[in-house]
XYZ file of N, CA and C in Angstrom:
402
model
N 4.676 -10.084 18.221
C 3.838 -8.791 18.535
C 3.590 -8.392 17.195
N 2.297 -7.470 16.703
C 1.645 -7.143 15.563
C 1.819 -6.252 15.952
N 2.139 -5.632 14.542
C 1.900 -4.190 14.266
C 1.318 -3.583 13.288
N -0.016 -2.491 13.605
C -0.770 -2.740 12.542
C -0.615 -0.957 11.941
N -0.393 -0.513 11.435
C -0.477 0.801 10.603
C -0.637 1.206 9.488
N -0.938 2.124 9.431
C -1.340 3.240 8.317
C -1.131 2.647 6.985
N 0.179 2.794 7.086
C 1.588 2.848 5.973
C 2.360 2.316 6.245
N 3.354 1.578 4.850
C 4.242 1.155 5.048
C 5.518 1.966 4.368
N 6.767 1.819 4.368
C 7.927 2.621 3.351
C 8.267 1.220 3.347
N 8.842 1.109 2.114
C 9.924 0.282 1.435
C 10.708 1.000 0.840
N 12.015 0.670 1.697
C 13.097 1.404 1.200
C 14.321 0.597 -0.039
N 15.192 2.096 -0.669
C 16.259 0.547 -1.225
C 17.367 0.387 -1.005
N 16.820 0.025 0.105
C 18.091 -0.534 0.863
C 18.199 -2.212 1.333
N 18.729 -3.039 0.921
C 19.095 -4.401 1.686
C 18.879 -4.258 3.207
N 18.436 -5.532 3.821
C 18.635 -5.958 5.093
C 20.436 -5.923 5.192
N 21.004 -6.133 4.221
C 22.923 -6.184 4.219
C 23.472 -4.856 4.490
N 22.775 -3.905 4.282
C 23.000 -2.053 3.728
C 23.379 -1.526 2.310
N 22.937 -2.408 1.587
C 23.287 -2.140 0.071
C 21.897 -1.045 -0.560
N 22.542 -0.552 -1.228
C 21.830 0.097 -2.175
C 21.054 -0.807 -3.176
N 19.297 -0.873 -3.613
C 19.336 -1.963 -4.490
C 18.947 -1.325 -5.643
N 19.653 -2.222 -6.998
C 19.355 -1.627 -8.108
C 18.225 -2.612 -9.110
N 18.018 -2.644 -9.696
C 18.263 -1.008 -10.579
C 18.033 0.616 -9.979
N 17.983 1.689 -9.715
C 17.742 2.481 -9.500
C 16.430 3.035 -9.863
N 15.767 2.857 -10.515
C 14.567 2.847 -10.827
C 13.381 2.106 -10.561
N 13.898 1.539 -9.667
C 13.236 0.150 -8.849
C 11.910 0.304 -8.553
N 11.879 1.817 -8.139
C 10.467 2.264 -7.417
C 9.746 2.750 -8.371
N 10.271 3.360 -9.618
C 8.822 3.483 -10.314
C 8.440 2.200 -11.268
N 8.878 1.584 -11.498
C 8.757 0.190 -11.726
C 7.995 -0.616 -11.038
N 8.056 -0.525 -9.848
C 7.299 -1.592 -8.973
C 5.730 -0.461 -9.157
N 5.736 0.460 -8.674
C 4.562 1.524 -8.508
C 3.390 1.379 -9.817
N 4.430 1.471 -11.702
C 4.199 1.566 -12.576
C 3.208 0.461 -13.121
N 3.311 -0.766 -11.780
C 2.815 -1.947 -11.988
C 1.140 -1.490 -11.734
N 0.923 -0.759 -10.921
C -0.551 0.086 -10.306
C -0.968 0.932 -10.961
N -0.141 1.074 -11.467
C -0.678 3.121 -12.386
C -1.445 2.593 -13.389
N -2.468 4.089 -14.098
C -2.839 3.766 -15.198
C -2.425 5.215 -15.724
N -3.814 5.742 -16.749
C -3.874 6.937 -17.274
C -4.180 7.125 -17.014
N -4.770 9.241 -16.266
C -5.776 9.600 -16.088
C -6.647 10.235 -17.467
N -7.541 10.836 -17.466
C -8.071 11.515 -18.364
C -7.538 12.225 -19.185
N -6.754 13.237 -19.202
C -5.756 13.869 -19.966
C -5.054 13.068 -20.616
N -4.539 11.793 -20.711
C -3.679 10.673 -21.005
C -1.687 10.894 -20.357
N -2.893 11.219 -19.145
C -0.848 11.467 -18.235
C -0.984 9.836 -17.742
N 0.417 9.733 -17.536
C 1.175 8.078 -16.404
C 0.654 8.837 -14.886
N -0.205 8.230 -14.612
C -0.229 8.603 -12.776
C -0.342 7.296 -11.844
N 0.277 7.636 -10.893
C 0.059 6.297 -9.787
C -0.893 6.507 -9.276
N -1.257 5.052 -8.608
C -1.663 4.848 -7.711
C -2.242 5.741 -6.662
N -2.823 5.950 -5.680
C -2.680 6.653 -4.192
C -2.782 6.034 -3.489
N -2.599 4.519 -3.615
C -2.125 3.276 -2.839
C -0.562 3.146 -2.739
N -0.091 2.915 -4.300
C 1.863 2.638 -3.818
C 1.992 4.121 -4.626
N 3.253 5.374 -3.951
C 4.100 5.589 -5.174
C 5.117 5.388 -4.450
N 6.006 6.089 -5.469
C 7.490 6.245 -4.943
C 7.583 7.536 -4.686
N 8.453 7.303 -3.767
C 9.174 8.493 -2.998
C 10.091 8.652 -2.483
N 10.931 9.759 -2.099
C 12.513 9.686 -1.434
C 12.269 9.685 0.128
N 12.655 9.032 0.867
C 13.178 8.942 2.674
C 14.372 9.099 2.568
N 15.087 10.157 3.371
C 15.935 10.123 3.737
C 17.031 10.176 3.113
N 16.796 10.835 1.336
C 18.232 10.464 0.524
C 17.962 9.053 -0.601
N 16.841 8.403 -0.098
C 16.856 7.564 -0.660
C 15.665 6.811 -1.103
N 15.915 6.344 -2.129
C 14.763 5.982 -3.457
C 13.897 4.858 -2.330
N 12.247 5.167 -2.191
C 11.759 4.507 -1.635
C 10.347 4.237 -1.949
N 9.221 3.722 -1.279
C 8.049 2.628 -2.339
C 6.914 3.125 -0.801
N 6.077 4.330 -0.867
C 4.985 4.089 -0.231
C 3.880 3.265 -0.207
N 3.280 2.248 0.777
C 2.788 1.064 -0.023
C 1.250 1.750 1.317
N 0.125 2.007 0.711
C -1.061 2.424 2.279
C -1.878 1.149 2.578
N -1.681 0.680 3.710
C -2.104 -0.837 4.148
C -3.588 -0.654 3.618
N -4.724 0.358 3.098
C -6.409 0.235 2.673
C -5.603 -0.643 1.106
N -4.629 -0.885 0.962
C -4.493 -1.401 -0.832
C -4.768 -3.239 -0.139
N -4.907 -3.788 1.137
C -5.039 -5.019 1.524
C -6.526 -4.901 1.183
N -7.162 -4.224 1.571
C -8.535 -4.448 1.965
C -9.424 -4.169 0.426
N -8.662 -3.612 -0.541
C -9.504 -3.225 -1.822
C -9.141 -4.128 -2.721
N -7.281 -4.280 -2.726
C -7.140 -5.612 -3.915
C -5.507 -6.552 -3.146
N -6.375 -7.235 -2.306
C -5.510 -8.246 -1.374
C -3.954 -8.658 -2.295
N -4.609 -8.874 -3.076
C -3.544 -9.714 -4.331
C -2.218 -8.832 -4.857
N -2.573 -7.232 -4.868
C -1.615 -6.336 -5.734
C -0.807 -6.050 -4.350
N -1.512 -5.537 -2.954
C -0.790 -5.484 -1.690
C 0.605 -6.610 -1.319
N -0.252 -8.028 -1.378
C 0.527 -9.156 -1.408
C 1.386 -9.445 -2.490
N 1.552 -8.610 -3.960
C 2.633 -8.162 -4.978
C 3.373 -7.481 -4.201
N 3.409 -6.950 -3.561
C 4.327 -5.708 -3.223
C 5.255 -5.596 -1.924
N 4.158 -6.578 -1.058
C 4.656 -6.860 0.248
C 5.942 -8.009 -0.106
N 5.442 -9.241 -0.949
C 6.193 -9.719 -1.604
C 7.457 -9.375 -2.264
N 7.527 -8.369 -2.960
C 8.476 -8.171 -3.452
C 9.648 -7.698 -2.710
N 9.706 -6.681 -1.716
C 9.976 -6.743 -0.762
C 11.123 -7.484 0.137
N 10.152 -8.517 0.625
C 10.063 -9.317 1.180
C 11.018 -10.427 0.060
N 11.336 -10.776 -0.817
C 12.258 -11.456 -2.033
C 13.381 -10.943 -2.175
N 13.166 -9.485 -1.958
C 14.864 -8.789 -2.406
C 14.952 -8.267 -1.222
N 14.688 -8.760 -0.090
C 15.476 -8.010 1.149
C 15.734 -6.677 1.810
N 14.358 -6.096 1.667
C 14.632 -4.996 1.541
C 14.115 -4.150 2.518
N 14.463 -3.237 3.391
C 13.777 -2.878 4.613
C 12.202 -2.112 4.640
N 11.402 -2.653 5.522
C 10.080 -2.407 5.354
C 10.165 -1.616 6.819
N 9.606 -0.067 7.331
C 9.615 0.171 7.928
C 7.864 1.022 8.408
N 7.100 0.676 9.399
C 5.775 1.007 9.714
C 6.013 2.642 9.462
N 5.281 3.825 8.622
C 4.448 4.889 9.072
C 3.515 5.134 9.258
N 3.088 6.836 9.779
C 1.829 6.926 9.781
C 1.671 6.698 11.423
N 0.312 6.754 11.427
C -0.778 5.984 12.994
C 0.443 4.905 12.955
N 0.961 3.898 13.977
C 1.211 2.404 14.608
C 0.112 2.324 15.732
N -0.012 1.016 15.783
C -0.624 0.546 16.607
C 0.419 -1.026 17.208
N 0.668 -0.932 18.098
C 1.603 -2.585 18.640
C 0.968 -2.500 19.706
N 0.298 -3.965 19.114
C -0.486 -5.385 20.232
C 0.580 -6.017 20.929
N 0.341 -5.956 22.205
C 1.455 -6.872 22.972
C 0.746 -8.054 23.358
N -0.331 -7.993 23.539
C -1.133 -9.401 23.630
C -2.577 -9.558 22.613
N -2.517 -10.963 22.847
C -3.770 -11.222 21.625
C -5.106 -10.714 21.553
N -5.837 -9.727 20.965
C -6.719 -9.135 20.862
C -8.569 -10.243 20.681
N -9.129 -9.908 21.668
C -10.423 -11.028 21.750
C -11.566 -9.915 21.434
N -12.166 -9.918 20.206
C -13.330 -9.556 19.612
C -14.525 -10.409 19.876
N -15.809 -9.478 20.759
C -16.816 -10.422 20.267
C -17.096 -10.377 18.542
N -18.501 -11.028 19.033
C -19.148 -10.874 17.744
C -19.774 -9.909 17.264
N -20.251 -8.793 18.244
C -20.813 -8.003 17.999
C -19.754 -6.627 17.078
N -18.770 -6.933 18.200
C -17.620 -5.541 17.738
C -17.329 -6.215 16.525
N -16.956 -7.629 15.918
C -16.596 -7.879 14.562
C -17.257 -7.361 13.588
N -18.435 -7.298 13.964
C -19.783 -7.112 12.886
C -19.712 -5.344 12.492
N -19.355 -4.591 13.890
C -19.456 -3.167 13.278
C -17.853 -3.657 12.860
N -16.739 -3.440 13.451
C -15.471 -3.553 11.906
C -16.069 -3.727 10.588
N -16.497 -4.890 10.759
C -16.862 -5.340 9.245
C -17.707 -4.505 8.945
N -18.534 -3.525 9.220
C -19.414 -2.810 8.646
C -19.116 -1.799 8.136
N -18.241 -1.369 9.059
C -16.815 -0.018 8.900
C -16.305 -0.172 7.510
N -15.954 -1.374 7.935
C -14.903 -1.361 6.408
C -15.469 -1.526 5.571
N -16.908 -1.883 5.157
C -17.372 -2.381 3.910
C -18.291 -0.762 3.321
N -18.542 -0.055 4.525
C -18.776 1.512 3.885
C -17.449 1.799 3.614
N -16.422 1.800 4.536
C -15.002 2.647 4.215
C -15.261 1.776 2.135
N -15.134 1.042 2.113
C -14.464 0.210 0.575
C -15.641 1.113 -0.503
N -17.403 0.796 -0.346
C -17.568 1.370 -0.813
C -17.753 2.776 -1.263
N -16.959 3.502 -0.098
C -16.572 5.308 -0.481
C -15.862 4.925 -1.312
N -14.796 4.296 -1.095
C -13.279 4.604 -1.230
C -13.491 3.921 -3.184
N -14.604 3.358 -3.617
C -15.128 2.817 -4.973
C -16.082 3.854 -5.619
N -16.411 4.451 -5.025
C -17.313 5.618 -5.743
C -16.464 6.704 -5.473
N -15.348 6.833 -4.878
C -14.205 7.907 -5.586
C -13.271 7.395 -6.401
N -13.292 6.195 -6.376
C -12.462 5.800 -8.227
C -13.004 5.808 -9.184
N -14.343 5.715 -8.659
C -15.705 6.018 -10.280
C -15.717 7.018 -10.745
N -15.583 8.158 -9.199
C -15.907 9.602 -9.904
C -14.424 9.716 -10.430
N -12.986 9.658 -10.813
C -12.112 9.812 -10.459
C -11.529 9.493 -12.062
N -12.087 8.674 -11.976
C -11.669 7.328 -13.176
C -12.945 6.799 -14.418
N -13.469 7.588 -15.024
C -14.753 6.963 -15.332
C -14.530 6.412 -16.062
N -15.471 5.283 -16.182
C -14.977 3.880 -16.910
C -15.490 4.593 -18.582
N -14.353 3.534 -19.612
C -14.986 3.656 -20.880
C -15.295 2.736 -21.273
N -16.674 2.588 -22.439
C -17.310 1.626 -23.167
C -16.196 1.247 -24.388
N -15.505 0.315 -24.173
C -14.927 0.294 -26.291
C -15.319 -0.873 -27.293
């Protein structure tokens, strides 16, 4: 079975039910993808953010990060696996019980839509965080 979801929630609880330490692990993990905004304030990425879920420290990871920066997405998910943290799907989820067979035309349409989404995201990112010449 394959689960397609918009977001993953990495809980600060191990598979054995213990609280993951250190207590600021979510800020440290999200800080790896954070940067300073135009006003000089520390700002987390829109794709990886620390959150509190049912009273527990967690990290929200948007799956669209895998389309933009696959290595960053893999780093975050590997962190969860290596530390045996609980990962749950959130947002809209689709469970596929059978293998999906796409035609070439359908695959081209999906690729085209993804490339447009990526272009729009990059455009929005450049508009929010202008590049500076050093």
